[in-house]
Coordinates of C-alpha atoms and ligand atoms in Angstrom, one line a residue:
Chain Q
M1 CA 108.6 -13.4 55.9
I2 CA 107.9 -13.9 52.3
D3 CA 105.5 -16.6 51.2
A4 CA 108.1 -18.4 49.2
D5 CA 110.2 -19.1 52.4
L6 CA 107.2 -20.2 54.4
S7 CA 106.1 -22.3 51.5
R8 CA 109.5 -24.0 51.2
M9 CA 109.5 -24.8 54.9
L10 CA 106.1 -26.3 54.6
V11 CA 107.1 -28.4 51.6
I12 CA 110.0 -29.8 53.6
R13 CA 107.7 -30.6 56.5
A14 CA 105.2 -32.3 54.2
F15 CA 108.0 -34.2 52.6
E16 CA 109.3 -35.5 55.9
R17 CA 105.8 -36.4 57.2
T18 CA 105.2 -38.3 54.0
L19 CA 108.4 -40.2 54.5
L20 CA 107.5 -41.3 58.0
D21 CA 104.1 -42.3 56.6
L22 CA 105.6 -44.3 53.8
Y23 CA 107.8 -46.1 56.3
G24 CA 104.8 -46.8 58.5
R25 CA 103.2 -48.4 55.5
G26 CA 106.3 -50.6 54.8
L27 CA 107.0 -48.8 51.5
L28 CA 110.5 -47.6 52.2
N29 CA 113.7 -49.6 52.5
G30 CA 116.4 -48.8 55.0
T31 CA 116.3 -45.9 57.3
T32 CA 115.9 -42.1 57.2
H33 CA 116.3 -39.1 59.5
T34 CA 113.8 -36.4 59.2
C35 CA 114.4 -32.7 60.0
L36 CA 110.9 -32.0 61.4
G37 CA 111.1 -28.8 63.5
Q38 CA 114.4 -27.7 61.9
E39 CA 113.1 -26.8 58.4
Y40 CA 113.7 -23.1 58.8
V41 CA 117.4 -23.5 59.3
P42 CA 118.4 -24.4 55.7
V43 CA 115.6 -22.2 54.3
A44 CA 117.1 -19.2 56.2
M45 CA 120.6 -20.2 55.2
E46 CA 119.9 -20.6 51.5
G47 CA 118.8 -17.0 51.4
L48 CA 122.4 -16.1 52.3
L49 CA 124.1 -18.6 50.0
D50 CA 124.7 -18.5 46.3
P51 CA 124.0 -21.5 44.0
A52 CA 127.8 -21.5 43.3
D53 CA 128.6 -21.9 47.0
H54 CA 129.1 -25.5 48.1
V55 CA 126.8 -27.2 50.7
F56 CA 127.9 -30.2 52.7
S57 CA 125.1 -32.0 54.4
N58 CA 124.8 -34.9 56.7
H59 CA 122.4 -37.7 57.7
R60 CA 119.6 -35.3 58.4
G61 CA 119.8 -33.7 55.0
H62 CA 116.4 -33.7 53.3
G63 CA 115.8 -30.1 54.4
H64 CA 119.2 -29.0 53.2
Y65 CA 118.6 -30.5 49.8
L66 CA 115.0 -29.2 49.4
A67 CA 116.0 -25.7 50.5
R68 CA 118.6 -25.7 47.7
F69 CA 116.8 -27.6 45.0
D70 CA 113.0 -27.5 44.5
D71 CA 113.1 -31.2 43.7
P72 CA 111.1 -33.4 46.0
E73 CA 110.5 -35.8 43.1
G74 CA 114.3 -36.4 42.7
L75 CA 114.8 -36.8 46.4
L76 CA 111.9 -39.1 47.0
A77 CA 112.9 -41.2 43.9
E78 CA 116.4 -41.5 45.4
I79 CA 115.1 -42.6 48.8
M80 CA 112.7 -45.1 47.1
G81 CA 115.1 -46.3 44.4
R82 CA 112.8 -45.2 41.5
E83 CA 113.5 -43.7 38.1
G84 CA 114.5 -40.1 38.3
A85 CA 116.6 -40.7 41.5
V86 CA 119.3 -38.0 42.0
C87 CA 121.9 -40.7 42.6
A88 CA 120.3 -43.7 40.9
G89 CA 119.1 -45.0 44.2
V90 CA 122.6 -45.9 45.3
G91 CA 123.0 -43.2 47.9
G92 CA 119.5 -43.2 49.4
S93 CA 118.6 -40.8 52.1
Q94 CA 122.1 -40.1 53.4
H95 CA 124.5 -40.1 50.4
I96 CA 123.5 -37.5 47.8
R97 CA 125.6 -35.5 45.3
R98 CA 124.2 -33.0 42.9
D99 CA 125.9 -29.9 41.5
R100 CA 127.6 -28.2 44.5
Y101 CA 125.7 -30.2 47.1
L102 CA 127.0 -33.4 48.8
S103 CA 125.9 -35.4 51.8
T104 CA 127.4 -38.5 53.5
G105 CA 126.5 -40.7 56.4
V106 CA 129.6 -40.7 58.5
Q107 CA 129.5 -38.0 61.2
G108 CA 132.2 -35.3 61.0
E109 CA 133.8 -36.8 57.9
S110 CA 132.6 -33.9 55.7
L111 CA 134.3 -31.1 57.6
P112 CA 137.9 -31.7 56.4
V113 CA 136.4 -32.2 52.9
A114 CA 134.5 -29.0 53.1
A115 CA 137.8 -27.3 54.2
G116 CA 139.5 -28.8 51.1
V117 CA 136.8 -27.4 48.8
A118 CA 137.1 -24.1 50.6
L119 CA 140.8 -24.1 49.9
H120 CA 140.1 -24.6 46.3
L121 CA 137.5 -21.9 46.2
K122 CA 139.8 -19.4 47.9
R123 CA 142.3 -19.7 45.0
V124 CA 140.0 -20.4 42.1
E125 CA 136.7 -18.7 42.9
P126 CA 137.3 -16.1 45.6
G127 CA 134.1 -14.9 47.2
R128 CA 132.5 -18.4 47.2
L129 CA 132.3 -20.4 50.3
A130 CA 131.7 -24.0 51.5
C131 CA 128.9 -24.4 54.0
A132 CA 128.9 -27.6 56.2
Y133 CA 126.0 -28.6 58.3
I134 CA 126.6 -30.6 61.4
G135 CA 124.7 -31.6 64.6
D136 CA 125.8 -30.9 68.2
G137 CA 126.7 -34.6 68.6
T138 CA 129.1 -34.5 65.8
F139 CA 131.4 -32.2 67.9
G140 CA 132.5 -35.5 69.5
E141 CA 134.5 -36.4 66.3
G142 CA 138.1 -35.4 66.1
A143 CA 137.8 -34.6 62.4
V144 CA 135.7 -31.6 63.3
Y145 CA 138.6 -30.0 65.3
E146 CA 141.2 -30.9 62.7
A147 CA 139.1 -29.1 60.1
L148 CA 138.4 -26.1 62.3
N149 CA 142.2 -25.7 62.9
L150 CA 143.0 -25.8 59.2
A151 CA 140.2 -23.4 58.3
A152 CA 141.4 -20.9 60.9
L153 CA 145.1 -21.3 60.0
W154 CA 144.5 -21.0 56.3
S155 CA 141.7 -18.4 56.4
L156 CA 139.4 -20.7 54.5
P157 CA 135.9 -19.6 53.3
L158 CA 134.3 -22.3 55.5
L159 CA 131.0 -21.7 57.2
V160 CA 130.0 -24.4 59.8
V161 CA 126.3 -24.4 60.5
V162 CA 125.6 -26.3 63.7
E163 CA 122.0 -27.5 64.2
N164 CA 122.0 -27.8 67.9
N165 CA 118.8 -29.7 68.6
G166 CA 119.8 -30.6 72.1
I167 CA 120.2 -34.3 71.4
A168 CA 122.3 -36.7 69.4
Q169 CA 120.3 -39.9 68.6
S170 CA 119.4 -40.7 72.2
T171 CA 122.1 -38.7 74.1
P172 CA 121.2 -35.2 75.4
T173 CA 123.8 -32.6 74.5
G174 CA 124.7 -32.2 78.2
E175 CA 125.8 -35.8 78.3
H176 CA 128.0 -35.7 75.2
L177 CA 129.4 -32.2 75.0
A178 CA 131.7 -30.6 77.6
G179 CA 131.9 -26.9 77.6
T180 CA 130.1 -25.1 74.7
I181 CA 130.3 -24.9 71.0
A182 CA 131.0 -21.2 71.3
G183 CA 134.0 -22.0 73.5
R184 CA 135.3 -24.5 70.9
A185 CA 135.0 -21.9 68.1
A186 CA 136.8 -19.4 70.4
A187 CA 139.6 -21.9 70.9
F188 CA 140.4 -21.7 67.2
G189 CA 139.9 -18.0 67.1
L190 CA 136.8 -18.3 65.0
P191 CA 133.7 -16.1 65.3
H192 CA 130.6 -17.8 66.6
E193 CA 127.1 -16.6 66.3
L194 CA 124.2 -18.1 68.4
V195 CA 120.8 -18.0 66.7
E196 CA 117.9 -18.7 68.9
G197 CA 114.7 -17.6 67.1
A198 CA 113.1 -19.1 64.0
D199 CA 112.4 -15.8 62.2
V200 CA 113.9 -16.3 58.8
D201 CA 114.2 -12.6 58.0
D202 CA 115.8 -11.8 61.3
I203 CA 118.2 -14.7 61.0
R204 CA 119.4 -13.5 57.6
T205 CA 119.8 -9.9 58.7
R206 CA 121.9 -11.1 61.6
L207 CA 124.0 -13.5 59.8
A208 CA 124.7 -11.5 56.6
P209 CA 127.8 -9.7 57.9
L210 CA 129.2 -13.0 59.2
V211 CA 128.6 -14.8 55.9
S212 CA 130.3 -11.9 54.0
G213 CA 133.3 -12.3 56.4
V214 CA 133.4 -16.0 55.5
R215 CA 133.5 -15.1 51.8
E216 CA 136.6 -13.0 52.6
G217 CA 138.4 -15.8 54.3
R218 CA 137.2 -15.5 57.9
P219 CA 135.7 -18.9 58.7
A220 CA 132.9 -18.9 61.2
V221 CA 130.6 -21.1 63.2
V222 CA 126.9 -20.4 63.3
E223 CA 125.0 -22.3 66.0
F224 CA 121.2 -22.7 65.7
V225 CA 119.4 -23.6 68.9
T226 CA 116.7 -25.7 67.3
H227 CA 114.4 -28.6 68.0
R228 CA 114.0 -32.0 66.5
L229 CA 110.3 -32.6 66.7
G230 CA 110.4 -36.2 65.3
P231 CA 112.2 -39.3 66.1
H232 CA 116.0 -39.7 65.4
S233 CA 115.3 -42.0 62.6
K234 CA 112.1 -44.0 62.7
G235 CA 110.4 -45.1 65.9
D236 CA 113.3 -44.3 68.1
D237 CA 112.4 -41.3 70.2
T238 CA 113.2 -41.9 73.9
R239 CA 112.2 -38.4 75.0
P240 CA 108.9 -37.7 76.7
A241 CA 106.5 -35.7 74.5
H242 CA 106.8 -32.5 76.5
A243 CA 110.6 -32.4 76.0
L244 CA 110.3 -32.0 72.2
G245 CA 110.6 -28.2 72.2
V246 CA 108.9 -25.4 70.4
D247 CA 107.7 -25.6 66.8
W248 CA 108.3 -22.6 64.5
R249 CA 105.0 -23.5 62.9
D250 CA 103.1 -22.2 65.9
K251 CA 104.8 -18.8 65.6
Y252 CA 103.6 -18.4 62.0
A253 CA 100.1 -19.8 62.6
S254 CA 97.7 -17.9 60.3
P255 CA 95.1 -18.5 57.6
L256 CA 98.0 -17.9 55.1
L257 CA 100.0 -20.7 56.7
D258 CA 97.0 -23.0 56.5
R259 CA 96.6 -22.2 52.8
L260 CA 100.3 -22.7 52.0
E261 CA 100.4 -25.9 54.1
A262 CA 97.4 -27.4 52.3
A263 CA 99.2 -26.6 49.0
A264 CA 102.4 -28.2 50.2
V265 CA 100.7 -31.3 51.5
A266 CA 98.8 -31.7 48.2
R267 CA 102.0 -31.2 46.2
I268 CA 103.9 -33.8 48.2
E269 CA 101.0 -36.2 48.1
A270 CA 101.1 -35.9 44.3
V271 CA 104.9 -36.3 44.2
A272 CA 104.6 -39.5 46.3
A273 CA 101.9 -41.0 44.1
D274 CA 103.9 -40.2 41.0
V275 CA 107.2 -41.6 42.4
I276 CA 105.6 -44.8 43.8
A277 CA 104.2 -45.5 40.4
R278 CA 107.6 -45.2 38.7
P279 CA 109.8 -48.2 37.7
L280 CA 112.8 -49.1 39.7
S281 CA 115.9 -47.0 39.2
R282 CA 118.7 -48.4 37.0
W283 CA 122.4 -48.1 37.8
E284 CA 125.6 -48.9 35.9
A285 CA 128.2 -49.5 38.5
Chain T
M1 CA 116.6 -67.8 71.7
R2 CA 117.6 -65.2 69.1
V3 CA 121.1 -64.2 68.3
A4 CA 120.5 -60.6 69.7
E5 CA 119.2 -62.1 73.0
N6 CA 122.1 -64.4 73.2
L7 CA 124.5 -61.5 72.8
N8 CA 122.7 -59.4 75.3
A9 CA 122.6 -62.3 77.8
A10 CA 126.3 -62.9 77.3
L11 CA 127.1 -59.2 78.0
H12 CA 125.0 -59.4 81.2
E13 CA 126.8 -62.5 82.4
L14 CA 130.2 -61.1 81.7
M15 CA 129.5 -57.8 83.3
A16 CA 128.2 -59.6 86.4
A17 CA 131.1 -62.0 86.5
E18 CA 134.0 -59.5 86.0
D19 CA 133.8 -56.3 87.9
D20 CA 136.7 -54.8 86.1
L21 CA 134.9 -55.0 82.7
Y22 CA 133.6 -51.8 81.0
L23 CA 131.3 -51.4 78.1
L24 CA 131.5 -48.2 76.0
G25 CA 129.6 -47.0 73.0
E26 CA 127.4 -44.4 71.4
D27 CA 123.8 -44.5 72.8
V28 CA 124.3 -47.8 74.6
A29 CA 122.6 -46.6 77.8
D30 CA 119.0 -47.4 78.7
P31 CA 116.3 -46.8 77.7
Y32 CA 117.8 -46.7 74.2
G33 CA 120.0 -49.7 74.8
G34 CA 122.1 -49.3 71.6
A35 CA 121.1 -48.8 68.0
F36 CA 120.4 -52.6 67.7
K37 CA 119.4 -53.0 71.4
I38 CA 122.2 -55.4 72.2
T39 CA 123.2 -53.5 75.3
R40 CA 119.7 -53.3 76.7
G41 CA 119.5 -53.3 80.5
L42 CA 123.2 -53.1 81.0
S43 CA 123.6 -49.5 82.0
T44 CA 120.8 -49.8 84.6
R45 CA 122.3 -52.9 86.1
F46 CA 126.0 -51.8 85.9
P47 CA 126.0 -48.0 86.3
G48 CA 129.5 -46.5 86.0
R49 CA 130.8 -49.4 84.0
V50 CA 128.4 -49.1 81.0
L51 CA 128.9 -45.7 79.5
S52 CA 127.2 -43.9 76.6
T53 CA 129.9 -41.9 74.9
P54 CA 130.1 -38.9 72.6
I55 CA 130.3 -39.7 68.9
S56 CA 134.0 -40.4 69.0
E57 CA 135.0 -43.8 67.6
N58 CA 138.7 -43.2 67.7
A59 CA 138.6 -41.8 71.3
I60 CA 136.5 -44.6 72.8
T61 CA 138.7 -47.3 71.2
G62 CA 141.7 -45.5 72.7
V63 CA 139.9 -45.3 76.1
A64 CA 139.3 -49.1 75.9
A65 CA 143.0 -49.5 75.2
G66 CA 143.8 -47.4 78.2
L67 CA 141.5 -49.4 80.4
A68 CA 143.2 -52.6 79.1
L69 CA 146.7 -51.2 79.7
A70 CA 145.6 -50.4 83.3
G71 CA 144.6 -54.0 83.8
D72 CA 140.8 -53.6 83.3
A73 CA 138.9 -55.1 80.3
A74 CA 136.7 -53.2 77.9
I75 CA 134.1 -53.9 75.2
V76 CA 133.4 -51.2 72.7
E77 CA 130.3 -51.0 70.6
I78 CA 130.8 -49.3 67.2
M79 CA 127.3 -48.3 66.2
F80 CA 127.7 -49.4 62.6
G81 CA 130.8 -51.4 61.9
D82 CA 131.6 -49.1 59.0
F83 CA 132.7 -46.5 61.6
A84 CA 135.4 -48.8 62.8
A85 CA 137.4 -47.1 60.1
L86 CA 137.6 -44.2 62.5
A87 CA 139.0 -46.5 65.2
F88 CA 141.5 -48.1 62.8
D89 CA 144.5 -46.2 64.0
Q90 CA 143.9 -47.0 67.6
L91 CA 143.5 -50.7 66.7
L92 CA 146.4 -51.0 64.2
N93 CA 149.0 -48.6 65.7
F94 CA 148.3 -48.7 69.4
A95 CA 146.2 -51.5 70.8
A96 CA 147.5 -54.4 68.8
K97 CA 151.1 -53.1 68.7
S98 CA 151.2 -52.6 72.5
V99 CA 150.8 -56.3 73.0
S100 CA 154.4 -56.9 71.8
M101 CA 156.2 -53.8 70.8
Y102 CA 157.5 -53.0 74.2
G103 CA 159.7 -56.1 74.3
S104 CA 157.6 -58.0 76.8
R105 CA 154.0 -59.1 76.5
V106 CA 151.4 -56.5 77.5
P107 CA 148.0 -58.0 78.0
M108 CA 145.3 -56.1 76.2
R109 CA 141.8 -57.3 77.1
M110 CA 139.5 -55.5 74.8
V111 CA 136.9 -56.3 72.2
V112 CA 135.5 -54.0 69.6
R113 CA 132.0 -55.0 68.5
C114 CA 131.1 -54.1 64.9
P115 CA 127.6 -54.7 63.5
V116 CA 128.2 -55.1 59.8
G117 CA 126.6 -56.2 56.5
G118 CA 123.9 -55.2 54.1
G119 CA 120.5 -56.4 53.1
R120 CA 118.7 -53.7 55.1
G121 CA 119.0 -50.7 52.8
Y122 CA 121.2 -48.6 55.1
G123 CA 123.3 -47.5 52.2
P124 CA 127.0 -47.2 51.3
T125 CA 128.4 -46.0 54.6
H126 CA 126.2 -48.3 56.8
S127 CA 126.2 -51.7 55.1
Q128 CA 129.8 -52.8 54.5
S129 CA 131.5 -56.0 55.8
L130 CA 134.8 -54.6 56.9
Q131 CA 136.4 -57.9 58.0
K132 CA 139.0 -58.0 55.2
H133 CA 140.4 -54.6 56.1
F134 CA 141.5 -55.9 59.5
V135 CA 143.0 -59.1 58.4
G136 CA 146.7 -59.6 59.0
I137 CA 147.4 -57.2 61.8
P138 CA 149.8 -58.8 64.2
D139 CA 148.2 -59.5 67.6
L140 CA 144.7 -58.4 66.4
A141 CA 142.3 -61.3 66.3
L142 CA 139.1 -61.2 64.3
Y143 CA 135.9 -63.1 65.4
E144 CA 132.5 -63.2 63.9
V145 CA 129.2 -63.9 65.6
S146 CA 127.4 -67.0 64.3
P147 CA 124.1 -68.6 65.2
F148 CA 126.0 -71.7 66.3
H149 CA 128.5 -70.3 68.8
D150 CA 127.3 -69.2 72.2
N151 CA 128.5 -65.7 72.6
L152 CA 129.4 -66.0 76.3
A153 CA 132.0 -68.6 75.3
V154 CA 133.2 -66.4 72.5
F155 CA 133.6 -63.3 74.6
T156 CA 135.3 -65.3 77.3
E157 CA 137.8 -66.7 74.8
M158 CA 138.4 -63.2 73.3
L159 CA 139.1 -61.7 76.7
E160 CA 141.3 -64.6 77.8
R161 CA 143.5 -64.1 74.7
A162 CA 144.5 -60.8 76.3
R163 CA 145.0 -59.4 72.8
P164 CA 142.6 -56.9 71.2
C165 CA 139.8 -58.5 69.3
V166 CA 137.3 -57.3 66.8
L167 CA 133.9 -59.1 66.9
F168 CA 131.9 -58.7 63.7
E169 CA 128.2 -59.1 64.0
D170 CA 126.2 -59.5 60.8
K171 CA 123.1 -57.4 61.4
V172 CA 120.8 -59.9 59.6
L173 CA 121.6 -62.4 62.3
Y174 CA 120.2 -60.4 65.2
T175 CA 116.7 -61.7 64.7
R176 CA 117.7 -65.2 63.7
P177 CA 117.3 -68.2 66.1
M178 CA 120.4 -69.7 67.7
H179 CA 121.5 -73.2 66.8
A180 CA 118.9 -73.7 64.0
V181 CA 120.0 -76.2 61.3
P182 CA 117.7 -77.2 58.5
E183 CA 116.7 -80.8 58.0
P184 CA 118.5 -83.2 57.2
F185 CA 121.7 -81.5 58.3
S186 CA 123.4 -82.1 61.7
L187 CA 125.5 -79.7 63.8
A188 CA 128.7 -80.4 65.7
I189 CA 131.2 -78.0 67.2
E190 CA 134.9 -78.9 67.1
N191 CA 137.7 -76.6 68.3
G192 CA 135.5 -73.5 67.9
V193 CA 134.4 -74.4 64.4
A194 CA 130.8 -75.3 63.8
R195 CA 130.4 -78.1 61.3
I196 CA 127.0 -78.6 59.6
F197 CA 127.0 -81.9 57.7
L198 CA 125.2 -84.9 56.3
D199 CA 125.9 -88.5 57.1
E200 CA 127.4 -89.2 53.7
R201 CA 130.8 -88.1 52.5
P202 CA 130.5 -84.5 51.2
D203 CA 131.0 -83.6 47.6
C204 CA 132.5 -80.3 48.8
V205 CA 133.2 -78.2 51.9
V206 CA 132.1 -74.7 52.2
V207 CA 133.8 -72.3 54.7
A208 CA 131.8 -69.3 55.7
P209 CA 131.6 -66.9 58.6
G210 CA 128.5 -66.7 60.8
G211 CA 126.8 -63.9 58.9
S212 CA 126.8 -65.8 55.7
A213 CA 126.0 -69.2 57.2
P214 CA 122.2 -69.0 57.0
M215 CA 122.4 -68.1 53.3
V216 CA 124.9 -70.9 52.6
L217 CA 122.7 -73.4 54.5
A218 CA 119.7 -72.5 52.3
A219 CA 121.9 -73.0 49.2
M220 CA 123.2 -76.3 50.6
R221 CA 119.6 -77.5 51.1
S222 CA 118.5 -76.6 47.6
L223 CA 121.7 -78.2 46.2
L224 CA 120.9 -81.4 48.0
L225 CA 117.2 -81.5 47.1
E226 CA 117.6 -80.4 43.5
E227 CA 121.0 -81.6 42.5
E228 CA 121.9 -84.3 45.0
I229 CA 125.0 -82.4 45.8
A230 CA 126.1 -83.0 49.5
C231 CA 128.0 -80.1 51.1
T232 CA 129.6 -79.7 54.6
L233 CA 129.6 -76.2 56.0
L234 CA 132.4 -75.0 58.4
V235 CA 131.7 -71.9 60.4
P236 CA 134.7 -70.7 62.3
S237 CA 134.2 -68.4 65.2
R238 CA 137.7 -66.9 64.8
L239 CA 138.4 -65.6 61.3
Y240 CA 141.9 -64.5 62.0
P241 CA 144.4 -65.9 62.8
F242 CA 142.6 -68.6 60.8
D243 CA 142.9 -72.3 61.5
V244 CA 140.6 -75.1 60.5
E245 CA 140.8 -78.9 60.0
L246 CA 139.3 -79.7 56.6
P247 CA 137.3 -82.9 56.3
D248 CA 138.4 -85.2 53.5
T249 CA 137.3 -83.4 50.4
R250 CA 138.5 -82.4 46.9
R251 CA 136.5 -79.2 46.5
V252 CA 136.5 -76.2 48.8
F253 CA 134.5 -73.0 48.6
V254 CA 134.7 -69.9 50.8
V255 CA 131.6 -67.7 51.0
E256 CA 131.6 -64.2 52.5
E257 CA 129.7 -60.9 52.1
S258 CA 132.8 -58.7 51.7
T259 CA 133.1 -57.1 48.3
A260 CA 135.7 -58.4 45.8
G261 CA 139.4 -57.7 46.2
G262 CA 141.7 -58.6 49.1
T263 CA 139.1 -60.7 50.8
W264 CA 139.2 -62.9 53.9
G265 CA 138.5 -65.8 51.6
A266 CA 141.7 -65.2 49.7
E267 CA 143.6 -65.6 52.9
V268 CA 141.7 -68.8 53.8
A269 CA 142.3 -70.1 50.3
H270 CA 146.0 -69.5 50.5
L271 CA 146.2 -71.4 53.8
I272 CA 144.2 -74.3 52.4
H273 CA 146.3 -74.4 49.3
Q274 CA 149.5 -74.6 51.4
R275 CA 148.2 -77.3 53.5
H276 CA 146.0 -79.4 51.3
W277 CA 147.0 -78.7 47.7
G278 CA 147.8 -82.3 47.1
R279 CA 144.4 -83.6 47.6
L280 CA 142.3 -80.8 46.0
A281 CA 140.7 -81.2 42.6
G282 CA 141.2 -77.5 41.9
P283 CA 141.8 -74.2 43.6
V284 CA 139.6 -73.0 46.4
T285 CA 136.6 -71.1 44.9
L286 CA 135.8 -67.7 46.4
V287 CA 132.2 -66.5 46.5
H288 CA 131.7 -62.9 47.6
S289 CA 129.9 -59.6 46.8
A290 CA 130.7 -57.6 43.7
D291 CA 133.5 -55.0 43.5
S292 CA 131.1 -52.2 44.4
V293 CA 129.8 -49.9 47.0
I294 CA 126.6 -51.2 48.7
P295 CA 123.7 -49.3 47.2
T296 CA 120.7 -48.2 49.2
A297 CA 117.8 -49.3 47.0
A298 CA 116.8 -52.9 47.6
H299 CA 116.9 -54.0 44.0
L300 CA 120.4 -52.5 43.5
E301 CA 121.7 -53.8 46.9
E302 CA 120.5 -57.3 45.9
S303 CA 122.5 -57.0 42.6
V304 CA 125.7 -56.4 44.5
L305 CA 125.5 -58.6 47.6
V306 CA 126.4 -62.3 47.6
S307 CA 123.2 -64.3 47.5
E308 CA 121.9 -67.8 48.1
R309 CA 121.3 -68.1 44.4
A310 CA 125.0 -67.2 43.6
V311 CA 126.2 -69.7 46.1
H312 CA 124.0 -72.4 44.6
R313 CA 125.1 -71.5 41.1
V314 CA 128.8 -71.3 41.7
I315 CA 128.9 -74.6 43.6
M316 CA 126.8 -76.4 41.0
E317 CA 128.8 -75.1 38.1
T318 CA 132.1 -75.8 39.7
L319 CA 131.2 -79.4 40.7
R320 CA 129.4 -80.2 37.4
G321 CA 132.0 -78.5 35.3
Ligands
LIG1 C1 131.1 -41.7 62.6 C2 129.7 -41.9 62.9 N1 129.4 -42.4 64.2 C3 128.1 -42.7 64.5 C4 127.1 -42.5 63.6 C5 125.7 -42.9 63.9 N2 124.9 -41.7 64.1 C6 124.1 -41.2 63.1 S1 123.3 -39.8 63.5 C7 124.0 -39.8 65.0 C8 123.7 -38.7 66.0 C9 124.1 -37.4 65.4 O1 123.8 -36.4 66.4 P1 123.9 -34.9 66.0 O2 125.3 -34.6 65.3 O3 123.6 -34.1 67.2 O4 122.9 -34.7 64.8 P2 121.3 -34.8 64.9 O5 121.0 -36.3 64.7 O6 120.8 -34.4 66.2 O7 120.8 -34.0 63.8 C10 124.8 -40.9 65.2 C11 125.4 -41.3 66.5 C12 127.5 -42.0 62.3 N3 126.5 -41.8 61.3 N4 128.7 -41.7 62.0

């Protein structure tokens, strides 16, 4: 793996850790969902995406954003309602729009929207795609199936990336999902790829043909078997500690990682100090 | 006792008393006990009737309607009331209509619980007060939790109506004490409406649902101490269909957290104008949040949501001209 990818994963991790710490110190308003453990997913995906592709993110979107934009300042300012916020502090952690990136806080809602953008791309910018991230739990929502049906029927350049972390809030996947995600993709005649490891280069090599297919109008579902190492939002982890799953970090443990991590932590600490000192964001409704 | 505990106790009592009552919702099972912990202990005590569901607001509302059709009763928890928009079709086009569209009355014992409201920085899709969007649907009744209405009685009333009900629960109430009224006001409950009043004849009457009541009470207190303005507050448990006996007064205000435009207050004002126009000194005054999404950042959220200050100011300016 190249240093830049590892570094990006570690920046995301340091960012999320800092958020939980700021919460603990009473410095953040509202709620937030961190992607601790899942950082490699968007970093691997961004290597396959073009800046002109659209990304639709969800409630657990800081990694998706930071993998796309090297902008922890803007994101933290957004979450803290400070000057320089990406969306003036109105959207906060879950509702962010920038260039061709958008997130919103209602599960499943973005899939039909992503299909709409894909329909547009197909006509106006062939070769571009819309990539929508969803969790396993979001397969409970009907909108997901309505969108998959349209995408398949109309051959839309829609890539659905499922971060299957084995749990939705407090409900294990086995208790909210009948059958499998692969089976659901099959029901719509869509290709499905299961990704189990966290090796960024491997992931990209494996997914490259699938992603090219999406660009040519063959929508697809990629399912990552991943692990949420932190709580769902703040202090709400009901799982025993041993059930948290493997951390990609252990796999990459090395002096290089330690060096990159120290740099990432220092950078995010500086970002936090800077953002906390900024005046409140201003917004013209 | 806090409002959340009162809700939890009411659900425990109901589940124990009625063995055909189900409770459905996302993450309601123990040990999680729901995003706001209102369902704590229920799945352990009533396994099989308290079900954690997939993330499927439309489906679980439909399932509740199915249970109701089959003669059972069901309570649905929508994790954040905002997501009731996904259940809207089941409520509008199926559950409520079923009561009367088949030519004879079909009892539908179901309650959809919706935690609503801002002030906690949850952002635009997790902070709205959706009451107004459900006003005026035939056979759908709307209720709101208040610190003055015991929830066991409210749930019992809703289920006895045998029509689908939506119960709005302002999230800021959960940690508030039940039945607390600031000095020197007194509390009385008449026909389901809580009245908070002074001994003297009021200068005005404020109508507000339970979630806004603590804020209105604080404003009433400062109006009394600083301006010698005496207000009576009426807190209805049932918001729609709406009915309330107005005390003798010439000025009426309706306060709610919904954003501007097609508000519940507009419906209340219309009713009061029809009934009491002759004795009012002017139209009913509406106080609500701005015409805006609810921002996440605390300072921006504050600039949008109706506040104690706004209530104080509007009442003072209206009464003092
Ligand atoms: C329509 C809707 N229902 C419920 C929620 C509350 N909610 C937020 S995240 C979440 C769990 C999502 O689980 P999953 O899709 O597996 O994603 P993960 O949190 O595991 O990343 C729930 C129930 C929501 N945001 N939107």
